[in-house]
PDB file of C-alpha atoms in Angstrom:
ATOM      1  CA  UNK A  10     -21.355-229.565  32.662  1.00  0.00           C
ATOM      2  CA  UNK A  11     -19.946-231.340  35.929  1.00  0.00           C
ATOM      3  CA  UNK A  12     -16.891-231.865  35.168  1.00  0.00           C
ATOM      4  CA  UNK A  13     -16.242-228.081  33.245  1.00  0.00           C
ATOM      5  CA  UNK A  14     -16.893-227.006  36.905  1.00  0.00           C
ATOM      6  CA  UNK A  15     -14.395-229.232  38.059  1.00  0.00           C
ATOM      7  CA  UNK A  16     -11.622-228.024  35.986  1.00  0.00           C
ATOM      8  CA  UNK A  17     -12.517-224.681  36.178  1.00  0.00           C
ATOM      9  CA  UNK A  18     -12.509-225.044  39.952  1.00  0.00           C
ATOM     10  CA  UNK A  19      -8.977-227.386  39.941  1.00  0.00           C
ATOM     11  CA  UNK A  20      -7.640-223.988  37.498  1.00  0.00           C
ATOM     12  CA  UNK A  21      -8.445-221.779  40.286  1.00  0.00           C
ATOM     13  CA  UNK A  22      -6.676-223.975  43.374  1.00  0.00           C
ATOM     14  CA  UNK A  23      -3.396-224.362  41.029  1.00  0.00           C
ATOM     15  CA  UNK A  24      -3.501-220.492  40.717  1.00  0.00           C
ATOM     16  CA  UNK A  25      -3.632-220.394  44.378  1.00  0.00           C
ATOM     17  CA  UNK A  26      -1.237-223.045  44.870  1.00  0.00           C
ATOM     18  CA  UNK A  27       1.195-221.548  42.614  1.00  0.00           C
ATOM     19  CA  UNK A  28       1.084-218.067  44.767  1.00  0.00           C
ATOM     20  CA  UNK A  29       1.437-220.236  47.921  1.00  0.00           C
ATOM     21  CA  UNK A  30       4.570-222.101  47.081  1.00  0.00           C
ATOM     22  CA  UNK A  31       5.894-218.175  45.664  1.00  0.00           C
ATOM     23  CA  UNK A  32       5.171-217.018  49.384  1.00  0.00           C
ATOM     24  CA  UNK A  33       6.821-219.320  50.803  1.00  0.00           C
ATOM     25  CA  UNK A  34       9.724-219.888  49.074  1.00  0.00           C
ATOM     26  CA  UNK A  35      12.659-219.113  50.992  1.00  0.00           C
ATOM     27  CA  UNK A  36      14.833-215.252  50.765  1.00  0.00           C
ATOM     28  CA  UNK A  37      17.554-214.601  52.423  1.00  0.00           C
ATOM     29  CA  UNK A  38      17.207-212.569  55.814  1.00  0.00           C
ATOM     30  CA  UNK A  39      18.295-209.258  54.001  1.00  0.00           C
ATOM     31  CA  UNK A  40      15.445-209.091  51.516  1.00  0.00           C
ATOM     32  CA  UNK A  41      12.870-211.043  53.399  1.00  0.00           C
ATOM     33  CA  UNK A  42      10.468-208.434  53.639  1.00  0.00           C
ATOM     34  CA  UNK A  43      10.848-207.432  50.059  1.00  0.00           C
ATOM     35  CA  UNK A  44       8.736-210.446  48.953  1.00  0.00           C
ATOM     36  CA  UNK A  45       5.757-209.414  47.123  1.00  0.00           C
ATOM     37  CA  UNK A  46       2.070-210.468  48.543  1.00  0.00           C
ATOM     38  CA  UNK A  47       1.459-213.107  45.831  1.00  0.00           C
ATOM     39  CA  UNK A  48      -1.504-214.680  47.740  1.00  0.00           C
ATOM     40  CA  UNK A  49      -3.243-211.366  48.020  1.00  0.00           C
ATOM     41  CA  UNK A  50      -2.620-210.578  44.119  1.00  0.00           C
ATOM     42  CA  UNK A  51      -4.482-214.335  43.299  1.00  0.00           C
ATOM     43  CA  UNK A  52      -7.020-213.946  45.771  1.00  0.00           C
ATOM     44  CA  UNK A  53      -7.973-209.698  44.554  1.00  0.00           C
ATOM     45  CA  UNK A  54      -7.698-211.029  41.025  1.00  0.00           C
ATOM     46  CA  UNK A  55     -10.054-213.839  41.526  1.00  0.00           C
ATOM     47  CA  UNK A  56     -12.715-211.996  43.583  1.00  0.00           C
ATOM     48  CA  UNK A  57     -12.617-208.687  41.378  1.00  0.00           C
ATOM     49  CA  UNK A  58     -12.713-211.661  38.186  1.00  0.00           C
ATOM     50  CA  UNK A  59     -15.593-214.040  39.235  1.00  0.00           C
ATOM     51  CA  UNK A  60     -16.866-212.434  42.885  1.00  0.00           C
ATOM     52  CA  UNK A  61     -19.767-215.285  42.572  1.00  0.00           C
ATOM     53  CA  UNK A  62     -17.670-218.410  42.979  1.00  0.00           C
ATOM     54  CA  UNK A  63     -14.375-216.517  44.405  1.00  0.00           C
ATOM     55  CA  UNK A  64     -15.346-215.158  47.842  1.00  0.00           C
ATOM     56  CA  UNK A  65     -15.090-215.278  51.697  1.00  0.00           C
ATOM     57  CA  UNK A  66     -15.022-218.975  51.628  1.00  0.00           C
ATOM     58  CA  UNK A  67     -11.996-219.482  48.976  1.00  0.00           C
ATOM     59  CA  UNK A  68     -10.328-216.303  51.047  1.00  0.00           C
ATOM     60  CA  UNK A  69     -10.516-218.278  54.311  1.00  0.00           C
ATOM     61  CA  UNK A  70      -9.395-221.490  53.204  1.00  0.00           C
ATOM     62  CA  UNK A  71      -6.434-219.762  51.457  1.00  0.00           C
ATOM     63  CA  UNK A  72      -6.254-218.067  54.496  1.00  0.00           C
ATOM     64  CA  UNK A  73      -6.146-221.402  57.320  1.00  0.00           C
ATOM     65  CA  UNK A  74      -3.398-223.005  54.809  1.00  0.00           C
ATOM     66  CA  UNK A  75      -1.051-219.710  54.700  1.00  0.00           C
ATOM     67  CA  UNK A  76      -1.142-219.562  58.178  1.00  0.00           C
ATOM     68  CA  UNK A  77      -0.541-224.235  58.786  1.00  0.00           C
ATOM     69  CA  UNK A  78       2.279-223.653  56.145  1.00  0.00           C
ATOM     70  CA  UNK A  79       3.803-220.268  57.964  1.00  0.00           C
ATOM     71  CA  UNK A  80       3.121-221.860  61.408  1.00  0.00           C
ATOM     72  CA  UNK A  81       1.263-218.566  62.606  1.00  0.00           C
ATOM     73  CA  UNK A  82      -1.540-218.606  64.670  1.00  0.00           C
ATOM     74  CA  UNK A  83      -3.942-220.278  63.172  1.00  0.00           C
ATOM     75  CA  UNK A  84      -6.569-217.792  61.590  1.00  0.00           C
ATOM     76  CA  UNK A  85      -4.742-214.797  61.884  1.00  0.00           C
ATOM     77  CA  UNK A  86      -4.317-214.716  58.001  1.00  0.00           C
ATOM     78  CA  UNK A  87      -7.861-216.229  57.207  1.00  0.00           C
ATOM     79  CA  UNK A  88      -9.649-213.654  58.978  1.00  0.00           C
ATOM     80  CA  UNK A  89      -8.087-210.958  57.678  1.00  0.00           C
ATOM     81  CA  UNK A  90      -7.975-212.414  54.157  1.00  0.00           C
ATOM     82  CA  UNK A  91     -11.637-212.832  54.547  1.00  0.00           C
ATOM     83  CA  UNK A  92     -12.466-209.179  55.473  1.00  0.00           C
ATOM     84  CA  UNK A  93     -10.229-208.360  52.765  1.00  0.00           C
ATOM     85  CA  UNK A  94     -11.990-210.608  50.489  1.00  0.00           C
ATOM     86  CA  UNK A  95     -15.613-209.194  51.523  1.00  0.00           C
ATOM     87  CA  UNK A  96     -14.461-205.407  50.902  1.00  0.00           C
ATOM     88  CA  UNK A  97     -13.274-205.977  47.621  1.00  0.00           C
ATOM     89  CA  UNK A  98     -16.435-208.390  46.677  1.00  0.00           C
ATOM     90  CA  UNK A  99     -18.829-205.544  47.687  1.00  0.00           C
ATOM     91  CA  UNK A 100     -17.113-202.880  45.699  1.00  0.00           C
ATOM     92  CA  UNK A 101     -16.267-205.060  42.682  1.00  0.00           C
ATOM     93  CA  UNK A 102     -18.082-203.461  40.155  1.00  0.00           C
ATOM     94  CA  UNK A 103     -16.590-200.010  40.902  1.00  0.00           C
ATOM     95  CA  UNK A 104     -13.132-201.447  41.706  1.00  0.00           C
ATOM     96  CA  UNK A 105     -13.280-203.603  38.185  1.00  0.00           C
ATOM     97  CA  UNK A 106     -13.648-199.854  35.991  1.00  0.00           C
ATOM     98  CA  UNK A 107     -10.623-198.642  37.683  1.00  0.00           C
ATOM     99  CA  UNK A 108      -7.511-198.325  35.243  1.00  0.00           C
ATOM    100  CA  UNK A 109      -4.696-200.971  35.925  1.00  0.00           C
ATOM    101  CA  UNK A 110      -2.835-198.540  37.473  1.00  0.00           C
ATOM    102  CA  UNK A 111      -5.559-196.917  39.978  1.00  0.00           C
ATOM    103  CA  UNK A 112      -5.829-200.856  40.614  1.00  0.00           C
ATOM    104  CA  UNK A 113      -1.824-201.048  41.695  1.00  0.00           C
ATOM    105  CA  UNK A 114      -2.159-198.227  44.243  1.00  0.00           C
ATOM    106  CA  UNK A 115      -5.486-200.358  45.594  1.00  0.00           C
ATOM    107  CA  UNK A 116      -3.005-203.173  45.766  1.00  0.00           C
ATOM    108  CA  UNK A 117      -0.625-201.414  47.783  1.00  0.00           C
ATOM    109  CA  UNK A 118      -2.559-200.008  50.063  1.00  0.00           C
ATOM    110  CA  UNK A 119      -4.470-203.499  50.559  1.00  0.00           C
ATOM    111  CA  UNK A 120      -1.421-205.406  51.312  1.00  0.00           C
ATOM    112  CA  UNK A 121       0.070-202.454  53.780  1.00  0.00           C
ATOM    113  CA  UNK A 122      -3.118-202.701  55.641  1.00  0.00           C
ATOM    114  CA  UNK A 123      -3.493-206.189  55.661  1.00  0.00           C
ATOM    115  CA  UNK A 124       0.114-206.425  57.042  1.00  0.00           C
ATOM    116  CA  UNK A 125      -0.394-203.982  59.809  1.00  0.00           C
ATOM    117  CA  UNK A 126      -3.569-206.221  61.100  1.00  0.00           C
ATOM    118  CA  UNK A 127      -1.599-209.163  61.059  1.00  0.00           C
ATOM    119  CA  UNK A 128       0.770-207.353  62.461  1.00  0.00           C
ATOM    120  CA  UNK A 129      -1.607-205.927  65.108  1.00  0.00           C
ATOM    121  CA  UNK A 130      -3.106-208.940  65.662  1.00  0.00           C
ATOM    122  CA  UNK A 131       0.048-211.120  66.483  1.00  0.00           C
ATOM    123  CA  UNK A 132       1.233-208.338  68.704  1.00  0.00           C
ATOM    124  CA  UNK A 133      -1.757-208.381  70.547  1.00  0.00           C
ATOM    125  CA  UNK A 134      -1.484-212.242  71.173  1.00  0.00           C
ATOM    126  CA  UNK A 135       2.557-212.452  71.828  1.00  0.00           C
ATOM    127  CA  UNK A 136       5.549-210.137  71.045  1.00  0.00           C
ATOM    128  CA  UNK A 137       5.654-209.685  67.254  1.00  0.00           C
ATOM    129  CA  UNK A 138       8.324-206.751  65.908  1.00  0.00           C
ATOM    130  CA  UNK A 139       7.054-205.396  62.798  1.00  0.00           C
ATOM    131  CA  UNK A 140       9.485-205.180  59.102  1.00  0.00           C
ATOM    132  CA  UNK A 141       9.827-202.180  57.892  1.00  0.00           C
ATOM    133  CA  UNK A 142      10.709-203.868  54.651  1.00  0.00           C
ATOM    134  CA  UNK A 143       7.368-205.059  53.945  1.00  0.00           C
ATOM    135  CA  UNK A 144       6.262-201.523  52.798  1.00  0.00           C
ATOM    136  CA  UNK A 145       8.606-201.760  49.999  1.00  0.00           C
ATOM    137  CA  UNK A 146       7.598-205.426  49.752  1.00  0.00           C
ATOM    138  CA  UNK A 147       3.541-203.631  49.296  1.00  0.00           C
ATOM    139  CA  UNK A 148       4.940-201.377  46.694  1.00  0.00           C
ATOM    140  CA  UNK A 149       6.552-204.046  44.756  1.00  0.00           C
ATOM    141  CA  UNK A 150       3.111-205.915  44.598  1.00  0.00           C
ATOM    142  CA  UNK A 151       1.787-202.999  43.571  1.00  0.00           C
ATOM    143  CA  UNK A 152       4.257-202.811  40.886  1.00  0.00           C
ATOM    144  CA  UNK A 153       3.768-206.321  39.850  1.00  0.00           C
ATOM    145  CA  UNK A 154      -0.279-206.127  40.047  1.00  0.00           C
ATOM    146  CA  UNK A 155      -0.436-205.331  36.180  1.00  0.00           C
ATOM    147  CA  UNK A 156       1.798-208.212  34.885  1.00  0.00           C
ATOM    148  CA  UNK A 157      -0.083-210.718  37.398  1.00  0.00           C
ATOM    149  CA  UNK A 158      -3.736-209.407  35.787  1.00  0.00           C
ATOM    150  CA  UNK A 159      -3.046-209.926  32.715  1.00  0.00           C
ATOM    151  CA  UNK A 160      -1.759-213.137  33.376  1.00  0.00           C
ATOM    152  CA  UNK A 161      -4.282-214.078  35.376  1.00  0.00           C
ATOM    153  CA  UNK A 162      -7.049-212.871  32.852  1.00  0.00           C
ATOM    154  CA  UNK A 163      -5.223-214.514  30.052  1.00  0.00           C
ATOM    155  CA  UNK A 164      -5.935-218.037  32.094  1.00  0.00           C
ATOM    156  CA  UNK A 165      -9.477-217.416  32.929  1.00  0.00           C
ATOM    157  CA  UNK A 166     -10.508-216.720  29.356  1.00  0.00           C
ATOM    158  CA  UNK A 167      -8.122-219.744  27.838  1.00  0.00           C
ATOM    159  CA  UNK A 168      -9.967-221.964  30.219  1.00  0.00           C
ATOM    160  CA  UNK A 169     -13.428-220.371  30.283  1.00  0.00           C
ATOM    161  CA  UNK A 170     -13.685-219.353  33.610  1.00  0.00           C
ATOM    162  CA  UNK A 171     -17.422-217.256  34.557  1.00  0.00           C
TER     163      UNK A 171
END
């Protein structure tokens, strides 16, 4: 029993892991802000999947090593990731029945608002110019949301994960 919870738990962090190295990964200056939210599709799958064990806590640790590997201020992107994290936790069992689709426009307007927070927030603190890019970038994780469920789903019930 200890160790299922291990691997279950060492399933999730790759996930994660895997959608922090995608964020990170280097585009060219032109299409920067076309990146999709990758961290923000793992972290609404998870909580919407398994809101018990995927939570606030998972959303803010996710959240301290996005902003250590961006070099932002540190907890800009864990507190909003947490609030993010509570909102959809709360409504999970509404947003759960929602077709794929209805899910993708909750996606993009999740990752538009989460960017203008950060955005907000790091303008508040020092001079921060906001992308217009990164709506598209929303969209585009919107557009990908499907794809990334089913993936997602296809791991949790290979490896048991409740």
């Amino acid at each position: 029993m200890r160790g299922n919870w291990l691997i279950q738990s060492l399933m999730v962090a790759c996930t994660f892991l895997v959608a922090l190295v995608m964020e990170i990964t280097p585009w060219s200056s032109e299409f920067q802000g076309f990146r999709p939210s990758w961290l923000v599709l793992v972290l609404l799958y998870w909580v919407l999947a398994i809101p018990n064990k995927i939570s606030i806590g998972w959303a803010f640790v996710v959240g301290l090593i996005w902003d250590l590997s961006l070099g932002s201020i540190l907890g800009v992107h864990a507190l909003v990731l947490s609030l993010f994290a509570y909102l959809i936790a709360s409504n999970h069992l509404v947003l759960r029945n929602l077709s794929l689709w209805l899910q993708s426009i909750l996606v993009i307007v999740s990752v538009v608002t989460i960017h203008i927070i950060i955005f907000l927030i790091e303008l508040f603190m020092h001079s921060a110019r906001f992308n217009s890019q990164e709506l598209i970038g929303a969209v585009i994780s919107g557009v990908l949301w499907p794809w990334v469920f089913l993936l997602l789903r296809t791991l949790r019930r290979k490896f048991h994960l409740r």
